[in-house]
JSON list of N, CA and C in Angstrom, two decimals:
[
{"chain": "P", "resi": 1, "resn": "UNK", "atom": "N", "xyz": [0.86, -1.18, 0.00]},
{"chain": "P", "resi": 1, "resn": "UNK", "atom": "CA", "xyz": [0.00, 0.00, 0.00]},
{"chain": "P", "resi": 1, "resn": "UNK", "atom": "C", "xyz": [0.90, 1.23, 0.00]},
{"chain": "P", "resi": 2, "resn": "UNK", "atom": "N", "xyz": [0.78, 2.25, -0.86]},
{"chain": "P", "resi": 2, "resn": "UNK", "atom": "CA", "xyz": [1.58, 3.70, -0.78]},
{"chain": "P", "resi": 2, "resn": "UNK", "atom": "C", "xyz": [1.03, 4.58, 0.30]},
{"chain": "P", "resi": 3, "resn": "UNK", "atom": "N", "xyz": [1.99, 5.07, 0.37]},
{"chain": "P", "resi": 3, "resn": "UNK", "atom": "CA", "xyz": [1.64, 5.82, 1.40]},
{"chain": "P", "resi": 3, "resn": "UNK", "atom": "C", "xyz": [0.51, 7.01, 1.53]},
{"chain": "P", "resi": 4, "resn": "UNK", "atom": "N", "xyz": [0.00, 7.36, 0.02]},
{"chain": "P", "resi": 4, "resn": "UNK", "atom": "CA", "xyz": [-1.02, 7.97, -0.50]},
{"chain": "P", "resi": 4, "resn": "UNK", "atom": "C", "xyz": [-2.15, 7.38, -0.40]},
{"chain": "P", "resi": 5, "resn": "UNK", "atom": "N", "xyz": [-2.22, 6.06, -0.46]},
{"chain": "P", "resi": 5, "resn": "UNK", "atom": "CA", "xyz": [-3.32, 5.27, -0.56]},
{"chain": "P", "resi": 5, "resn": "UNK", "atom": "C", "xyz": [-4.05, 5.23, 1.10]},
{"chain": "P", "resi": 6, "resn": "UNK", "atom": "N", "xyz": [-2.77, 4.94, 2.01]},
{"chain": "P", "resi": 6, "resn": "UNK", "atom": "CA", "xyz": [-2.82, 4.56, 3.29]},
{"chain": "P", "resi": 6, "resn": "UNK", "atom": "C", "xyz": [-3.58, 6.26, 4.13]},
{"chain": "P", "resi": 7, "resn": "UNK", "atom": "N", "xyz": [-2.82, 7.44, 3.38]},
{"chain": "P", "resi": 7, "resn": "UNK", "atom": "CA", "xyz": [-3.99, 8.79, 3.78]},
{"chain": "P", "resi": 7, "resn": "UNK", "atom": "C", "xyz": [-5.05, 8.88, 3.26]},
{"chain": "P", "resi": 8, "resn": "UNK", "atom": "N", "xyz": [-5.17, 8.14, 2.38]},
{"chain": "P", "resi": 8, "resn": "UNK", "atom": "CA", "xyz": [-6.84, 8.42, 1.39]},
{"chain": "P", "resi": 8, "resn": "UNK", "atom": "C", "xyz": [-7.69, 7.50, 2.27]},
{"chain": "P", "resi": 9, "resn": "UNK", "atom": "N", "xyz": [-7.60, 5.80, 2.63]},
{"chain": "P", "resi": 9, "resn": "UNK", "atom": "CA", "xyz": [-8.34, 5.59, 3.66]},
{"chain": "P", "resi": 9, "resn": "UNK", "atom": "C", "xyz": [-8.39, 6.05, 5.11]},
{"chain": "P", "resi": 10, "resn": "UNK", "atom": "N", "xyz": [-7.41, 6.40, 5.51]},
{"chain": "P", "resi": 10, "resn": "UNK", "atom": "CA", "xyz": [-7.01, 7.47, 7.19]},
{"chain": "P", "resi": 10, "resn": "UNK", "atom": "C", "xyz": [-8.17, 8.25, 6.85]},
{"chain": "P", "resi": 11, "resn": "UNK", "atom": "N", "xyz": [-8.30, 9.15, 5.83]},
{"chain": "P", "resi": 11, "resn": "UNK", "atom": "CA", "xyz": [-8.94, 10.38, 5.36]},
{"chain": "P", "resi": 11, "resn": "UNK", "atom": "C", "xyz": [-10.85, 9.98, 5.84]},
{"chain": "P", "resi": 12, "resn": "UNK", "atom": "N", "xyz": [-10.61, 8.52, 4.87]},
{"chain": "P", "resi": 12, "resn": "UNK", "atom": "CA", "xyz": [-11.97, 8.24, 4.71]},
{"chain": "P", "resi": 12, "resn": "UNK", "atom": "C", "xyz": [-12.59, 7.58, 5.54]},
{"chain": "P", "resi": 13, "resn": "UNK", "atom": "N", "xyz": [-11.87, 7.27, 6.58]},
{"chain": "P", "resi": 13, "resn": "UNK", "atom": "CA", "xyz": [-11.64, 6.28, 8.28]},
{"chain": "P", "resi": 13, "resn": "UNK", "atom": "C", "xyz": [-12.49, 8.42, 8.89]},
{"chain": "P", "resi": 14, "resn": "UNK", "atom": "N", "xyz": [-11.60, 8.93, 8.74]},
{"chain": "P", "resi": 14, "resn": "UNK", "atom": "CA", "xyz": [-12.15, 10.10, 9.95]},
{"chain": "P", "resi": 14, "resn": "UNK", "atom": "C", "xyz": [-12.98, 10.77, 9.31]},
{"chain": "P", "resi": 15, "resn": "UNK", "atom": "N", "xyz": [-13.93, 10.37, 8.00]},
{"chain": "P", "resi": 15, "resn": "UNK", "atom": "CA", "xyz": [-15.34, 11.34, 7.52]},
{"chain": "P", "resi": 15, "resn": "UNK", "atom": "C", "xyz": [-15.95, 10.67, 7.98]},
{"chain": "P", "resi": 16, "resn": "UNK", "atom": "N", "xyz": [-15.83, 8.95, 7.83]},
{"chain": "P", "resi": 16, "resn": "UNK", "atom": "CA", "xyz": [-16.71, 7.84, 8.05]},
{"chain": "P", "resi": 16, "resn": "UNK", "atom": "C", "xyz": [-17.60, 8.23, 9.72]},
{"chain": "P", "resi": 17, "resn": "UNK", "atom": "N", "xyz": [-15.91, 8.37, 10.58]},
{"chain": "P", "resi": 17, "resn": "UNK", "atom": "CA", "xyz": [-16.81, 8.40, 12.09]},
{"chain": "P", "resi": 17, "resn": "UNK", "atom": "C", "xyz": [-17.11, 9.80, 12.29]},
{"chain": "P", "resi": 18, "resn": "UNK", "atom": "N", "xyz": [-16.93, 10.93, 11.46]},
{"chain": "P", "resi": 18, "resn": "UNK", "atom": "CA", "xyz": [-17.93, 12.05, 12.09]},
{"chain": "P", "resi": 18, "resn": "UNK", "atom": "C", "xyz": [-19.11, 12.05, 11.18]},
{"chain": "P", "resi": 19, "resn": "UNK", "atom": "N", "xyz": [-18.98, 11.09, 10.52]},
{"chain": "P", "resi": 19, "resn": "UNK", "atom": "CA", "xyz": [-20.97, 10.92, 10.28]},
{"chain": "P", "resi": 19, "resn": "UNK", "atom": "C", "xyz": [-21.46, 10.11, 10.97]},
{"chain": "P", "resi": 20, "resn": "UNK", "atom": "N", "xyz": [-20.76, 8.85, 11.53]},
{"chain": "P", "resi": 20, "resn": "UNK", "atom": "CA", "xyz": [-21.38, 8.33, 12.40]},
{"chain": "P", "resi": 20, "resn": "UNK", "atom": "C", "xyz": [-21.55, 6.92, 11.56]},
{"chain": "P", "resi": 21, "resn": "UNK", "atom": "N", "xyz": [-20.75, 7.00, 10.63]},
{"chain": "P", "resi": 21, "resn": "UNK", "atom": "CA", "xyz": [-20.93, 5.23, 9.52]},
{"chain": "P", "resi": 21, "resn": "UNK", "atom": "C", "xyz": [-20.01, 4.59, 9.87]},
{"chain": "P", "resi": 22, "resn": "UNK", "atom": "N", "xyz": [-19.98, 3.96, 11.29]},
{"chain": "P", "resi": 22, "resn": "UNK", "atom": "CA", "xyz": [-18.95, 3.39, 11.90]},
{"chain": "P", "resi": 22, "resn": "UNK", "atom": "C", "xyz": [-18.69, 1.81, 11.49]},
{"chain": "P", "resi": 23, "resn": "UNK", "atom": "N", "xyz": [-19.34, 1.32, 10.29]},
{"chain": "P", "resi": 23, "resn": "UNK", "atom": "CA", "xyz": [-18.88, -0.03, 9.48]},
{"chain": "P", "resi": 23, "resn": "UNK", "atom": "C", "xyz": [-18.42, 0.55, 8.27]},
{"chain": "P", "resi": 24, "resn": "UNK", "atom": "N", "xyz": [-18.61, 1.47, 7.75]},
{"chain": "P", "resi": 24, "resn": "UNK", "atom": "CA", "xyz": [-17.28, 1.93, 6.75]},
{"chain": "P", "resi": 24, "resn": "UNK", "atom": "C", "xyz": [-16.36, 2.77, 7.31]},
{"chain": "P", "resi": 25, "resn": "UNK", "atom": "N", "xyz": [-16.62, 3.17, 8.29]},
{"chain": "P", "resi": 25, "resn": "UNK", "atom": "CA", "xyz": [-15.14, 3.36, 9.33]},
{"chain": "P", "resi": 25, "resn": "UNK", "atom": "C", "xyz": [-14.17, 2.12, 9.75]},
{"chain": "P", "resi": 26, "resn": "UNK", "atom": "N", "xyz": [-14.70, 1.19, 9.99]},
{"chain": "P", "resi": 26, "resn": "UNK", "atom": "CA", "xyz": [-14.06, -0.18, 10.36]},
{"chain": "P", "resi": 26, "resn": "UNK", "atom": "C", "xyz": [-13.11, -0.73, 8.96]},
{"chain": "P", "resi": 27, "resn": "UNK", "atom": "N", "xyz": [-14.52, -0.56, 7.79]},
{"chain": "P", "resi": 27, "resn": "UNK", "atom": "CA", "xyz": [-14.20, -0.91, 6.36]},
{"chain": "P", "resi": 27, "resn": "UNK", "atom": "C", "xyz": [-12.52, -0.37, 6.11]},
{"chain": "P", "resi": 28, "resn": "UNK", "atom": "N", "xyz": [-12.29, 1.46, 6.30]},
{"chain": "P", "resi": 28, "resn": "UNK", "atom": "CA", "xyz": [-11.18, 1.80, 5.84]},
{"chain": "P", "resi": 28, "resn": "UNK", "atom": "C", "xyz": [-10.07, 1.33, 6.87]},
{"chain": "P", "resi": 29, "resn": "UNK", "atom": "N", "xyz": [-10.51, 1.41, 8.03]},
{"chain": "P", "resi": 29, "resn": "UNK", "atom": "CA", "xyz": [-9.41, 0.88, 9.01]},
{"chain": "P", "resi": 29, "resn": "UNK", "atom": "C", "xyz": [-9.17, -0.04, 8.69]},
{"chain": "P", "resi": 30, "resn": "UNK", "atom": "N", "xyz": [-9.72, -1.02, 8.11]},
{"chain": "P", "resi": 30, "resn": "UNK", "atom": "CA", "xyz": [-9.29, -2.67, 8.12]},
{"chain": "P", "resi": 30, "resn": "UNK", "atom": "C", "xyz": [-8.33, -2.69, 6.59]},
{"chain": "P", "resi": 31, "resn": "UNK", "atom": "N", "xyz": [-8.54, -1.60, 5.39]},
{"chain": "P", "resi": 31, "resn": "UNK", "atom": "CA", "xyz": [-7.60, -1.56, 4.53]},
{"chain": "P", "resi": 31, "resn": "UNK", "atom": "C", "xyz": [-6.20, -1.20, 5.41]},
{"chain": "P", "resi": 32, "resn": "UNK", "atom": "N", "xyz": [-5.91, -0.32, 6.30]},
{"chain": "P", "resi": 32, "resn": "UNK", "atom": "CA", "xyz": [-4.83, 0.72, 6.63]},
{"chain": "P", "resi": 32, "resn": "UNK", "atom": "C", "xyz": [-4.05, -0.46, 7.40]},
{"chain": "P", "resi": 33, "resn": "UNK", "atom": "N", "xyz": [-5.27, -1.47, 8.24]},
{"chain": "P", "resi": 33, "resn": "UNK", "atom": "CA", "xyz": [-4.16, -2.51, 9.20]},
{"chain": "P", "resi": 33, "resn": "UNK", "atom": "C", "xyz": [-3.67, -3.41, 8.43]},
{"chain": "P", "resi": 34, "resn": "UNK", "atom": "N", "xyz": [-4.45, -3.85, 7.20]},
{"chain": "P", "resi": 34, "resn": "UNK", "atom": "CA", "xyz": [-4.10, -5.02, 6.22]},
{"chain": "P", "resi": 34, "resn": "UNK", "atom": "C", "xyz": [-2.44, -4.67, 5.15]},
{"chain": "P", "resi": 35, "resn": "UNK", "atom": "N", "xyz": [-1.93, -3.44, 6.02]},
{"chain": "P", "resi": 35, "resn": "UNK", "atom": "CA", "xyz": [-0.37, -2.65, 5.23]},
{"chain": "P", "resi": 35, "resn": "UNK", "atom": "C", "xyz": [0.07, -3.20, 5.95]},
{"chain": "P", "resi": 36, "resn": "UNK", "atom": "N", "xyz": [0.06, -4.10, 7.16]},
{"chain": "P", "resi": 36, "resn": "UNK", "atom": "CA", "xyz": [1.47, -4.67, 8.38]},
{"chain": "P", "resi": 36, "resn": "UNK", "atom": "C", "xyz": [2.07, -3.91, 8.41]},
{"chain": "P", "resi": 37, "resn": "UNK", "atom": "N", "xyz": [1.17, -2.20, 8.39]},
{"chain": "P", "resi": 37, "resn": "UNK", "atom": "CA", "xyz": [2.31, -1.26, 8.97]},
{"chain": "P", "resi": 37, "resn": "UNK", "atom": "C", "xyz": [1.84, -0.86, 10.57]},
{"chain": "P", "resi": 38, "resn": "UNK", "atom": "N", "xyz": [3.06, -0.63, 11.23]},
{"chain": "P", "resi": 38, "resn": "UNK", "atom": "CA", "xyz": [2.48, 0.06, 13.11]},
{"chain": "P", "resi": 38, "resn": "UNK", "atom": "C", "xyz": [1.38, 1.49, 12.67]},
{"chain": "P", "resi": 39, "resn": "UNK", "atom": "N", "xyz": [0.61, 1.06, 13.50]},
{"chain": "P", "resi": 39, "resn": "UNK", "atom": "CA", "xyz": [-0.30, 2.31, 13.72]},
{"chain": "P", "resi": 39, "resn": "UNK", "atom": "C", "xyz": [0.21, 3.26, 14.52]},
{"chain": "P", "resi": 40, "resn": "UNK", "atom": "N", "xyz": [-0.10, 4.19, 14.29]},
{"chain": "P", "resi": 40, "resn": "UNK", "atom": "CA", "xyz": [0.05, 6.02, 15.35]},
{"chain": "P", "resi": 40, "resn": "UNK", "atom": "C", "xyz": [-1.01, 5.56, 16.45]},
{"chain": "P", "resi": 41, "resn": "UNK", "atom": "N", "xyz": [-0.81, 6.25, 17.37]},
{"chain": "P", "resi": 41, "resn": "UNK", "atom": "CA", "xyz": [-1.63, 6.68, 18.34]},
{"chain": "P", "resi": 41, "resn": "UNK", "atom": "C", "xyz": [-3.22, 7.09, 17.51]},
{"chain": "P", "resi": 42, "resn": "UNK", "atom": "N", "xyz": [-3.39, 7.65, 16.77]},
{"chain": "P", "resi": 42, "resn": "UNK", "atom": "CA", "xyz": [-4.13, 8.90, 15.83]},
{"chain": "P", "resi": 42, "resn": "UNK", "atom": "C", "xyz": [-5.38, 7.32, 15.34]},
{"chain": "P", "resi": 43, "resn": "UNK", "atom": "N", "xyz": [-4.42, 6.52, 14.85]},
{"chain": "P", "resi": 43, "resn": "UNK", "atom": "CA", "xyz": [-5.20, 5.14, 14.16]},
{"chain": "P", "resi": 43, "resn": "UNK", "atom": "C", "xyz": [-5.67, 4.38, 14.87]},
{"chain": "P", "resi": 44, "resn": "UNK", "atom": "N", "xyz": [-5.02, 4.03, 15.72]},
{"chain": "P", "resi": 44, "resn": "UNK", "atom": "CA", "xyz": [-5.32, 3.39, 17.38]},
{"chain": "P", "resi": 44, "resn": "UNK", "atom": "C", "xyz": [-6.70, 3.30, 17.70]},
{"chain": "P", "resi": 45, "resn": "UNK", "atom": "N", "xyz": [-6.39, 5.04, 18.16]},
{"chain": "P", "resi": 45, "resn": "UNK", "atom": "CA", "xyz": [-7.53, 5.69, 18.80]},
{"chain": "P", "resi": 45, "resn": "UNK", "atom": "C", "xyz": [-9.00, 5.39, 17.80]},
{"chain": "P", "resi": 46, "resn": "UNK", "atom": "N", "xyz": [-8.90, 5.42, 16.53]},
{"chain": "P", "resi": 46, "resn": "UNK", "atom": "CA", "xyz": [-10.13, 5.70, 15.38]},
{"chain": "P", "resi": 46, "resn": "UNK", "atom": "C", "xyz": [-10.39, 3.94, 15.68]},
{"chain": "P", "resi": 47, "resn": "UNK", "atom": "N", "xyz": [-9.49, 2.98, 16.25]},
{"chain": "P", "resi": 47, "resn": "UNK", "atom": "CA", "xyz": [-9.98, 1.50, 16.65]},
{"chain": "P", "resi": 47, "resn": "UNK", "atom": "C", "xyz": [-10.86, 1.35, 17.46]},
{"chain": "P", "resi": 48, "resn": "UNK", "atom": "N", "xyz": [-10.52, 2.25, 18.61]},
{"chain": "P", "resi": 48, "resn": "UNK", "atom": "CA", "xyz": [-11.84, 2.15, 19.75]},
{"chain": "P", "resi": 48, "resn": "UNK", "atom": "C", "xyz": [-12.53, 2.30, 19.92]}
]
């Protein structure tokens, strides 16, 4: 995953939960964890 790709779902992870569409919030998070890259604090947090 590029690293462009990985802000375009981040992006679409934090519209998702201030509308409140917290299964396509999950949806983009689950692209961003499927990079086996470490999460930030920032990504973490959008888990809980």
């Amino acid at each position: 995953m590029t690293a462009n790709t990985r802000e375009e779902h981040l992006y679409m992870a934090k519209i998702t939960e201030q509308t409140e569409r917290f299964e396509d919030m999950l949806d983009a998070m689950n692209k961003v964890v499927a990079a086996n890259a470490d999460l930030t604090v920032e990504e973490r947090n959008l888990l809980s």
